[in-house]
Short mmCIF file of C-alpha atoms and ligand atoms in Angstrom, two decimals:
data_model
loop_
_atom_site.label_atom_id
_atom_site.label_comp_id
_atom_site.label_asym_id
_atom_site.label_seq_id
_atom_site.Cartn_x
_atom_site.Cartn_y
_atom_site.Cartn_z
CA MET A 1 83.16 92.27 185.95
CA GLN A 2 85.70 93.35 183.31
CA ARG A 3 89.21 91.98 183.62
CA PRO A 4 91.07 93.41 180.61
CA LEU A 5 94.60 92.63 181.83
CA THR A 6 94.00 88.94 182.53
CA ALA A 7 91.28 88.16 179.95
CA ASN A 8 93.61 85.85 177.99
CA ILE A 9 95.22 84.17 181.01
CA ARG A 10 94.08 80.64 181.88
CA PRO A 11 95.52 78.75 184.87
CA ASN A 12 98.06 76.10 183.85
CA ALA A 13 97.50 76.77 180.13
CA PRO A 14 100.17 78.02 177.70
CA PRO A 15 99.85 81.71 176.80
CA PRO A 16 98.16 82.74 173.52
CA ASP A 17 100.55 82.81 170.56
CA CYS A 18 100.46 85.75 168.18
CA ALA A 19 97.52 84.41 166.13
CA ALA A 20 95.43 83.57 169.22
CA TYR A 21 96.22 86.96 170.76
CA GLU A 22 95.05 88.64 167.56
CA ARG A 23 91.85 86.55 167.46
CA ALA A 24 91.12 87.93 170.95
CA GLY A 25 91.46 91.50 169.63
CA GLY A 26 95.18 91.85 170.23
CA TYR A 27 97.37 94.30 168.29
CA GLN A 28 94.29 96.38 167.33
CA ALA A 29 95.30 99.12 169.77
CA MET A 30 98.74 99.17 168.15
CA ARG A 31 97.14 99.57 164.71
CA ARG A 32 94.94 102.35 165.95
CA ALA A 33 97.78 104.20 167.71
CA LEU A 34 100.37 103.91 164.92
CA LEU A 35 98.02 104.42 161.97
CA GLN A 36 95.35 106.80 163.28
CA MET A 37 96.83 108.70 166.23
CA THR A 38 99.79 111.00 166.74
CA PRO A 39 102.10 110.30 169.70
CA ALA A 40 100.59 113.37 171.39
CA ASP A 41 97.09 111.88 170.94
CA VAL A 42 98.23 108.70 172.74
CA VAL A 43 99.82 110.65 175.60
CA GLY A 44 96.64 112.77 175.82
CA GLU A 45 94.36 109.73 176.08
CA VAL A 46 96.56 108.11 178.74
CA THR A 47 96.68 111.37 180.71
CA LYS A 48 92.89 111.68 180.48
CA SER A 49 92.48 108.10 181.77
CA GLY A 50 94.19 109.05 185.05
CA LEU A 51 96.32 105.87 184.95
CA ARG A 52 98.83 105.88 187.83
CA GLY A 53 101.96 103.75 188.25
CA ARG A 54 101.22 100.21 189.45
CA GLY A 55 104.79 99.40 190.59
CA GLY A 56 104.60 101.08 193.99
CA ALA A 57 104.83 104.84 193.71
CA GLY A 58 101.59 105.69 191.86
CA PHE A 59 102.98 108.54 189.75
CA GLY A 60 100.68 109.69 186.90
CA THR A 61 101.68 107.82 183.71
CA GLY A 62 100.57 110.49 181.24
CA GLN A 63 102.30 113.14 183.33
CA LYS A 64 105.53 111.12 183.39
CA TRP A 65 105.40 110.73 179.60
CA SER A 66 104.80 114.44 179.13
CA PHE A 67 108.22 115.23 180.64
CA VAL A 68 110.06 113.61 177.70
CA PRO A 69 111.62 116.41 175.62
CA LYS A 70 110.73 116.77 171.97
CA ARG A 71 112.63 114.17 169.97
CA LYS A 72 115.73 115.32 168.11
CA PRO A 73 116.31 113.54 164.76
CA GLY A 74 118.99 110.88 165.01
CA ARG A 75 118.92 110.82 168.83
CA ARG A 76 118.17 107.52 170.57
CA SER A 77 115.60 107.35 173.35
CA TYR A 78 114.20 104.50 175.37
CA LEU A 79 111.05 102.94 176.79
CA ILE A 80 111.79 100.42 179.53
CA ALA A 81 109.38 97.94 181.09
CA ASN A 82 110.40 97.40 184.70
CA ALA A 83 109.80 93.66 185.09
CA ASP A 84 112.31 93.25 187.92
CA GLU A 85 109.63 92.09 190.33
CA MET A 86 111.38 91.43 193.64
CA GLU A 87 109.21 93.11 196.25
CA PRO A 88 108.62 90.47 198.95
CA GLY A 89 105.08 89.13 198.70
CA THR A 90 104.51 90.49 195.19
CA PHE A 91 103.94 88.18 192.22
CA LYS A 92 101.58 90.10 189.96
CA ASP A 93 103.82 91.10 187.04
CA ARG A 94 104.93 87.49 186.71
CA LEU A 95 101.33 86.52 185.96
CA LEU A 96 101.14 89.07 183.13
CA LEU A 97 104.54 88.21 181.66
CA GLU A 98 104.04 84.45 181.69
CA GLY A 99 100.32 84.48 180.96
CA ASP A 100 100.09 86.96 178.08
CA PRO A 101 103.51 87.99 176.69
CA HIS A 102 102.02 89.52 173.51
CA GLN A 103 100.01 91.94 175.68
CA MET A 104 103.33 93.10 177.18
CA ILE A 105 104.86 93.50 173.72
CA GLU A 106 101.89 95.44 172.33
CA ALA A 107 101.99 97.62 175.46
CA VAL A 108 105.66 98.41 174.90
CA ILE A 109 105.11 99.21 171.19
CA VAL A 110 102.22 101.62 171.84
CA SER A 111 103.97 103.28 174.80
CA ALA A 112 107.29 103.56 172.96
CA TYR A 113 105.45 105.19 170.04
CA ALA A 114 103.80 107.66 172.42
CA VAL A 115 107.09 108.80 173.96
CA GLY A 116 109.03 108.65 170.67
CA ALA A 117 111.39 105.89 171.78
CA THR A 118 113.75 104.29 169.28
CA ASP A 119 114.44 101.24 171.45
CA GLY A 120 112.51 99.27 174.03
CA TYR A 121 113.84 97.09 176.84
CA ILE A 122 112.05 94.61 179.04
CA PHE A 123 114.23 94.46 182.18
CA VAL A 124 113.11 91.21 183.73
CA ARG A 125 113.98 89.50 186.99
CA GLY A 126 116.63 86.86 186.24
CA GLU A 127 114.78 84.14 188.12
CA TYR A 128 111.70 84.61 185.91
CA LYS A 129 113.04 82.03 183.46
CA LEU A 130 109.63 80.99 182.10
CA ALA A 131 108.68 84.63 181.50
CA ILE A 132 111.97 85.22 179.68
CA ALA A 133 111.43 82.16 177.45
CA ARG A 134 107.85 83.13 176.62
CA LEU A 135 108.73 86.77 175.94
CA THR A 136 111.61 85.70 173.69
CA GLN A 137 109.30 83.45 171.69
CA ALA A 138 106.62 86.17 171.48
CA ILE A 139 109.13 88.81 170.32
CA GLY A 140 110.16 86.45 167.49
CA GLU A 141 106.50 86.03 166.48
CA ALA A 142 105.89 89.79 166.64
CA HIS A 143 108.92 90.41 164.42
CA ALA A 144 107.70 87.83 161.92
CA ALA A 145 104.30 89.55 161.83
CA GLY A 146 105.94 92.93 161.13
CA TYR A 147 105.00 94.42 164.52
CA LEU A 148 108.61 95.09 165.55
CA GLY A 149 111.61 96.36 163.60
CA GLU A 150 111.61 98.83 160.74
CA ASP A 151 108.55 100.78 159.58
CA ILE A 152 105.91 98.93 161.60
CA LEU A 153 102.72 98.43 159.51
CA GLY A 154 104.04 101.01 157.06
CA SER A 155 103.52 103.73 159.69
CA GLY A 156 107.06 105.06 159.43
CA TYR A 157 107.64 104.17 163.10
CA SER A 158 110.43 101.68 163.93
CA LEU A 159 111.22 99.97 167.23
CA ASN A 160 113.89 97.53 168.38
CA LEU A 161 112.82 95.53 171.44
CA HIS A 162 115.32 93.76 173.71
CA ILE A 163 115.04 91.58 176.79
CA HIS A 164 117.55 92.06 179.59
CA ALA A 165 117.69 89.52 182.43
CA SER A 166 118.54 91.21 185.73
CA ALA A 167 121.70 90.14 187.56
CA GLY A 168 119.60 89.63 190.65
CA ARG A 169 119.53 92.48 193.18
CA TYR A 170 116.39 94.10 194.59
CA ILE A 171 117.86 97.53 193.98
CA CYS A 172 117.90 96.83 190.20
CA GLY A 173 114.14 97.51 190.34
CA GLU A 174 114.77 101.11 191.47
CA GLU A 175 114.48 102.95 188.18
CA THR A 176 117.83 104.75 188.19
CA ALA A 177 119.74 101.69 189.45
CA LEU A 178 118.00 99.74 186.70
CA LEU A 179 119.37 102.17 184.12
CA THR A 180 122.88 101.87 185.55
CA ALA A 181 122.59 98.08 185.47
CA LEU A 182 121.40 98.19 181.84
CA GLU A 183 124.50 100.19 181.00
CA GLY A 184 126.50 97.23 182.30
CA ARG A 185 127.63 98.91 185.50
CA ARG A 186 127.13 98.14 189.19
CA ALA A 187 123.48 98.79 190.06
CA GLN A 188 123.66 101.97 192.09
CA PRO A 189 120.83 104.51 192.12
CA ARG A 190 121.47 107.95 190.65
CA ASN A 191 120.43 111.36 191.85
CA LYS A 192 117.00 112.63 190.76
CA PRO A 193 116.72 115.22 189.20
CA PRO A 194 117.60 114.86 186.43
CA PHE A 195 114.72 112.41 186.05
CA PRO A 196 115.21 109.59 183.53
CA GLN A 197 112.64 111.10 181.17
CA VAL A 198 115.22 113.83 180.49
CA SER A 199 118.51 112.03 181.12
CA GLY A 200 118.30 108.26 181.50
CA LEU A 201 119.97 105.36 179.71
CA TRP A 202 123.39 106.54 178.43
CA GLY A 203 122.17 110.08 179.14
CA ALA A 204 119.29 109.79 176.65
CA PRO A 205 115.58 110.43 177.37
CA SER A 206 114.17 107.26 178.95
CA VAL A 207 110.82 106.30 180.39
CA VAL A 208 110.64 103.49 182.96
CA ASN A 209 107.20 102.04 183.72
CA ASN A 210 106.09 98.98 185.64
CA VAL A 211 104.76 95.95 183.71
CA GLU A 212 101.18 96.24 185.01
CA THR A 213 101.12 99.98 184.28
CA LEU A 214 102.16 99.37 180.67
CA CYS A 215 99.75 96.48 180.13
CA ASN A 216 96.87 98.92 180.71
CA ILE A 217 97.92 101.08 177.75
CA PRO A 218 96.56 98.99 174.81
CA HIS A 219 93.20 98.72 176.60
CA ILE A 220 93.03 102.47 177.15
CA ILE A 221 93.80 103.10 173.48
CA ALA A 222 91.32 100.44 172.29
CA ASN A 223 88.43 101.44 174.59
CA GLY A 224 89.10 105.06 175.55
CA ALA A 225 89.90 106.97 178.72
CA ASP A 226 86.27 107.20 179.87
CA TRP A 227 85.85 103.42 179.71
CA PHE A 228 89.04 103.03 181.78
CA LYS A 229 87.84 105.50 184.40
CA SER A 230 84.53 103.68 184.69
CA LEU A 231 86.28 100.44 185.75
CA GLY A 232 87.33 101.74 189.18
CA ARG A 233 85.16 101.70 192.28
CA GLY A 234 86.38 105.01 193.72
CA ALA A 235 88.39 108.01 192.61
CA ASP A 236 90.95 105.98 190.61
CA GLY A 237 90.38 104.43 187.21
CA GLY A 238 91.00 100.91 185.93
CA THR A 239 91.52 97.55 187.52
CA LYS A 240 94.34 96.46 189.83
CA LEU A 241 96.11 93.16 190.27
CA TYR A 242 95.68 92.52 194.00
CA GLY A 243 97.49 89.72 195.79
CA ILE A 244 97.59 88.13 199.21
CA SER A 245 100.18 85.87 200.83
CA GLY A 246 100.40 84.54 204.38
CA ARG A 247 98.11 82.18 206.29
CA VAL A 248 95.02 82.58 204.13
CA LYS A 249 93.10 79.71 202.56
CA ARG A 250 93.88 80.63 198.93
CA PRO A 251 96.93 82.86 198.47
CA GLY A 252 97.00 84.35 194.98
CA THR A 253 96.60 87.29 192.63
CA TRP A 254 93.30 88.58 191.22
CA GLU A 255 92.38 91.39 188.83
CA LEU A 256 89.64 93.48 190.44
CA PRO A 257 88.29 97.01 190.11
CA ILE A 258 90.71 99.43 191.72
CA GLY A 259 89.24 100.54 195.02
CA THR A 260 87.99 97.08 196.05
CA PRO A 261 87.97 96.96 199.89
CA MET A 262 90.67 94.85 201.54
CA ARG A 263 88.02 92.84 203.38
CA GLU A 264 86.50 91.68 200.09
CA ILE A 265 89.90 90.69 198.67
CA LEU A 266 90.79 88.76 201.82
CA GLU A 267 87.48 87.08 202.50
CA GLU A 268 86.01 86.49 199.04
CA HIS A 269 89.08 85.96 196.91
CA ALA A 270 91.69 84.62 199.33
CA GLY A 271 89.01 82.57 201.14
CA GLY A 272 89.66 84.19 204.54
CA MET A 273 92.22 83.13 207.15
CA GLN A 274 93.21 79.47 207.52
CA ASP A 275 91.30 77.61 210.22
CA GLY A 276 92.73 78.32 213.66
CA TYR A 277 94.33 81.62 212.63
CA GLN A 278 93.07 85.16 213.00
CA LEU A 279 94.20 88.26 211.17
CA ARG A 280 96.37 90.51 213.32
CA ALA A 281 97.54 93.05 210.70
CA LEU A 282 98.71 93.26 207.11
CA LEU A 283 101.13 95.08 204.86
CA PRO A 284 98.79 96.21 202.07
CA GLY A 285 101.23 96.76 199.19
CA GLY A 286 104.40 94.74 199.68
CA ALA A 287 107.14 94.72 202.31
CA SER A 288 107.90 98.44 202.03
CA THR A 289 104.45 99.64 203.08
CA ALA A 290 103.16 100.34 206.59
CA PHE A 291 100.98 97.89 208.54
CA LEU A 292 97.21 98.30 208.59
CA GLY A 293 95.47 96.83 211.63
CA ALA A 294 92.70 94.20 211.52
CA ASP A 295 90.27 97.03 212.33
CA GLN A 296 91.18 98.75 209.03
CA LEU A 297 90.00 95.93 206.76
CA ASP A 298 87.27 98.07 205.23
CA THR A 299 89.87 100.34 203.64
CA ALA A 300 89.26 100.68 199.89
CA MET A 301 92.43 99.62 198.07
CA ASP A 302 92.96 102.79 196.08
CA TYR A 303 95.80 105.28 196.33
CA GLY A 304 94.01 107.92 198.40
CA SER A 305 92.14 105.62 200.78
CA VAL A 306 95.19 103.54 201.73
CA GLU A 307 97.19 106.72 202.30
CA LYS A 308 94.42 108.12 204.48
CA ALA A 309 94.57 104.91 206.50
CA GLY A 310 98.29 105.55 207.13
CA SER A 311 99.95 103.33 204.53
CA ARG A 312 100.42 103.11 200.74
CA LEU A 313 98.79 101.07 198.00
CA GLY A 314 102.31 100.07 196.88
CA THR A 315 102.13 97.03 194.60
CA GLY A 316 98.65 96.11 195.89
CA SER A 317 100.01 92.75 197.05
CA ALA A 318 99.29 92.25 200.74
CA ILE A 319 101.29 90.20 203.26
CA VAL A 320 99.12 88.94 206.11
CA LEU A 321 100.31 88.66 209.71
CA ASP A 322 98.31 86.15 211.78
CA ASP A 323 97.77 85.95 215.53
CA ARG A 324 100.14 82.97 215.99
CA SER A 325 103.23 84.57 214.44
CA CYS A 326 105.54 87.04 216.12
CA PRO A 327 105.33 90.58 214.72
CA VAL A 328 108.88 91.34 215.90
CA GLY A 329 110.12 88.21 214.13
CA MET A 330 108.28 89.15 210.95
CA ILE A 331 109.75 92.66 210.94
CA CYS A 332 113.21 91.23 211.72
CA ASN A 333 112.88 88.94 208.71
CA LEU A 334 111.93 91.87 206.45
CA GLU A 335 114.77 94.05 207.75
CA HIS A 336 117.20 91.17 207.13
CA PHE A 337 116.07 91.26 203.48
CA PHE A 338 116.39 95.04 203.22
CA ALA A 339 119.82 95.07 204.92
CA GLN A 340 121.08 92.37 202.57
CA GLU A 341 119.74 94.23 199.51
CA SER A 342 121.20 97.66 200.33
CA CYS A 343 123.52 98.70 197.49
CA GLY A 344 125.92 100.12 200.08
CA TRP A 345 126.29 103.52 198.46
CA CYS A 346 124.98 105.79 201.22
CA THR A 347 125.96 105.44 204.87
CA PRO A 348 122.54 105.57 206.59
CA CYS A 349 121.27 102.68 204.47
CA ARG A 350 124.49 100.62 204.35
CA ASP A 351 125.20 100.85 208.10
CA GLY A 352 121.77 101.62 209.50
CA LEU A 353 119.84 98.66 208.10
CA PRO A 354 122.20 95.97 209.50
CA TRP A 355 122.10 97.84 212.83
CA VAL A 356 118.28 97.74 212.80
CA GLU A 357 118.36 94.04 211.95
CA ARG A 358 120.84 93.35 214.80
CA MET A 359 118.62 95.09 217.38
CA LEU A 360 115.53 93.20 216.21
CA ARG A 361 117.47 89.91 216.27
CA ALA A 362 118.60 90.69 219.85
CA LEU A 363 114.97 91.24 220.88
CA GLU A 364 114.01 87.92 219.33
CA ASP A 365 116.93 86.18 221.08
CA GLY A 366 115.99 87.61 224.48
CA ASP A 367 118.95 90.01 224.59
CA GLY A 368 116.99 93.21 223.95
CA GLU A 369 117.10 96.30 226.22
CA ASP A 370 114.66 99.20 226.70
CA GLU A 371 117.29 101.35 225.02
CA ASP A 372 116.96 99.23 221.85
CA LEU A 373 113.33 100.31 221.46
CA HIS A 374 114.43 103.92 221.70
CA GLN A 375 117.22 103.27 219.18
CA LEU A 376 114.87 101.52 216.76
CA GLN A 377 112.54 104.53 216.91
CA ARG A 378 115.52 106.82 216.33
CA HIS A 379 116.59 104.82 213.27
CA VAL A 380 113.12 105.25 211.77
CA GLY A 381 114.00 108.95 211.57
CA LEU A 382 117.67 108.49 210.60
CA LEU A 383 116.78 106.24 207.65
CA GLY A 384 113.54 107.98 206.73
CA PRO A 385 112.51 110.02 203.69
CA GLY A 386 115.09 112.61 202.64
CA ARG A 387 117.93 111.03 204.64
CA THR A 388 119.13 108.53 202.04
CA PHE A 389 120.06 108.43 198.38
CA CYS A 390 117.00 106.49 197.19
CA ALA A 391 113.69 105.06 198.45
CA HIS A 392 115.21 101.74 199.67
CA ALA A 393 115.84 102.58 203.34
CA PRO A 394 112.72 104.76 203.79
CA GLY A 395 110.72 101.85 202.35
CA ALA A 396 112.40 99.51 204.83
CA MET A 397 111.37 101.82 207.67
CA ALA A 398 107.66 101.61 206.81
CA PRO A 399 107.01 98.19 208.43
CA LEU A 400 109.32 99.07 211.35
CA GLU A 401 107.76 102.45 212.12
CA SER A 402 104.22 101.14 211.85
CA GLY A 403 105.18 97.93 213.69
CA LEU A 404 106.48 99.95 216.63
CA ARG A 405 103.09 101.70 216.74
CA HIS A 406 100.82 98.69 216.21
CA PHE A 407 102.75 96.15 218.30
CA ARG A 408 104.38 98.31 220.99
CA ASP A 409 103.27 95.87 223.72
CA GLU A 410 104.89 92.96 221.85
CA PHE A 411 108.21 94.80 221.59
CA GLU A 412 108.09 95.67 225.30
CA ARG A 413 107.18 92.09 226.23
CA HIS A 414 110.27 90.80 224.38
CA VAL A 415 112.43 93.07 226.57
CA ARG A 416 110.55 92.38 229.82
CA GLU A 417 110.35 88.59 229.48
CA ARG A 418 113.76 88.33 227.78
CA HIS A 419 112.53 85.91 225.15
CA CYS A 420 110.17 85.59 222.20
CA SER A 421 107.10 83.74 223.41
CA TRP A 422 106.06 82.91 219.84
CA ARG A 423 108.99 80.62 219.16
C1 L3W B 501 109.48 113.71 186.78
C2 L3W B 501 109.16 114.56 188.92
N1 L3W B 501 109.25 112.42 187.14
C3 L3W B 501 108.55 111.33 190.38
C4 L3W B 501 108.72 109.71 188.49
C5 L3W B 501 109.99 108.96 188.78
C6 L3W B 501 109.49 107.52 188.84
C7 L3W B 501 108.08 107.66 189.38
C8 L3W B 501 107.94 107.38 190.85
O1 L3W B 501 109.94 104.13 194.05
C9 L3W B 501 108.29 102.94 195.26
C10 L3W B 501 109.27 102.84 196.40
C11 L3W B 501 109.24 101.35 196.74
N2 L3W B 501 109.44 114.75 187.61
C12 L3W B 501 108.92 113.23 189.37
C13 L3W B 501 109.00 112.19 188.42
N3 L3W B 501 108.76 111.05 189.09
N4 L3W B 501 108.63 112.67 190.59
O2 L3W B 501 107.68 108.97 189.11
O3 L3W B 501 108.94 108.03 191.53
P1 L3W B 501 109.17 107.93 193.09
O4 L3W B 501 110.47 108.61 193.35
O5 L3W B 501 107.97 108.43 193.80
O6 L3W B 501 109.26 106.40 193.44
P2 L3W B 501 110.34 105.27 193.05
O7 L3W B 501 111.72 105.69 193.44
O8 L3W B 501 110.14 104.82 191.64
C14 L3W B 501 108.93 103.20 193.93
C15 L3W B 501 107.81 101.04 196.41
O9 L3W B 501 107.62 101.70 195.20
N5 L3W B 501 107.51 99.64 196.31
C16 L3W B 501 108.33 98.83 195.56
C17 L3W B 501 107.88 97.95 194.73
C18 L3W B 501 108.74 97.01 194.05
C19 L3W B 501 108.32 96.47 192.92
C20 L3W B 501 108.95 95.36 192.27
O10 L3W B 501 109.72 94.64 192.83
N6 L3W B 501 108.59 95.18 191.01
O11 L3W B 501 107.27 96.96 192.29
C21 L3W B 501 106.40 99.18 196.96
O12 L3W B 501 105.67 99.82 197.63
O13 L3W B 501 109.52 101.09 198.06
O14 L3W B 501 108.79 103.63 197.45
O15 L3W B 501 109.44 106.97 187.59
O16 L3W B 501 110.92 109.15 187.79
N7 L3W B 501 109.13 115.61 189.75
#
């Protein structure tokens, strides 16, 4: 099985330095792109590969890049790696950043060249201190090798690359809030359109891509779009970093062909459920995706199949709910997180999420009423898609809406028995 993204990553070993990365074939894609391909050739190859965003939304990468307007001489433009990994249950980008920082840097150089960016930023979660240290070291090595800065490899292309440590809010990972934060302002999302590709950082064309998405780029350029497509098991191309947390024997992250069924990830890679626990349901792609039931384990983990099953691939990092934990308590915990992380800009999100959390807490404490179930259902609509400024509150409604469907009897039991029997 081919694992291009994690080929250089060894558990508990330091990451390859520049020389070791090069011995493993690193920086060859950069040479090829900058010396033998035009930016349009690179965008064309990425579009042909069918690569879709690995951060949660799954937007076509080549399509996103194609929206960048033709570069005007003297005008700055930006390529930004979104490394603000804060989705509960998701720890895949951390593996790539800590385990192979030169892959991230090569990915940024090739992608920045493709979209004509003058500057690159890696916007990294502040708590990822080891990743920040390793990236800083690797950027120094790349500069010394002539891979960053002026006139890279004599190609005429120049790139400045900066690291920015996030101030620490979940919303900083939303691409427009990220741009506002990079500008040194309070991280509030902006209206889309205009999309960042047209008007982003300081009003200049800016492309924001997730770490895992970008790390695929050198491999697509080195091996071609057809090779990339052949890696997937279904309609999508490439591999995917899948993860599982919860009461499984071996929680972790694994690079597997995209489209691997959830059952295989859970049973073969995570070792199945811990002894004495059974799977009740799972959130397939992070906290802001809808529950899949235990009877949906054969769902292939690709964009279309997970959507058909009623959820989203999201980050591909699943959170498992077992049969000895309270679903209402789990959802309450998630909504506490989402309420705390609301930026406060729009009323439905700022006021609605704490209200949702309060009703769930009341159910857990034995103070819930039938009316609360009705109100929770109503809030699913009030905070749903199209009702708020950004995707934060609609994302928060995904586990609640699906939880109310999957665990209706549990919610009703909390009201009827006036306590949580799982405590
Ligand atoms: C030009 C159009 N560009 C969309 C671009 C847009 C963005 C990308 C996706 O949320 C989700 C969220 C989280 N012209 C375009 C266009 N674009 N239409 O495509 O955009 P969008 O709006 O579909 O999603 P988003 O606002 O970026 C991302 C979910 O991901 N999520 C969160 C994961 C969190 C992490 C983390 O912590 N690292 O990954 C998990 O499921 O809830 O729904 O670039 O500009 N017409």
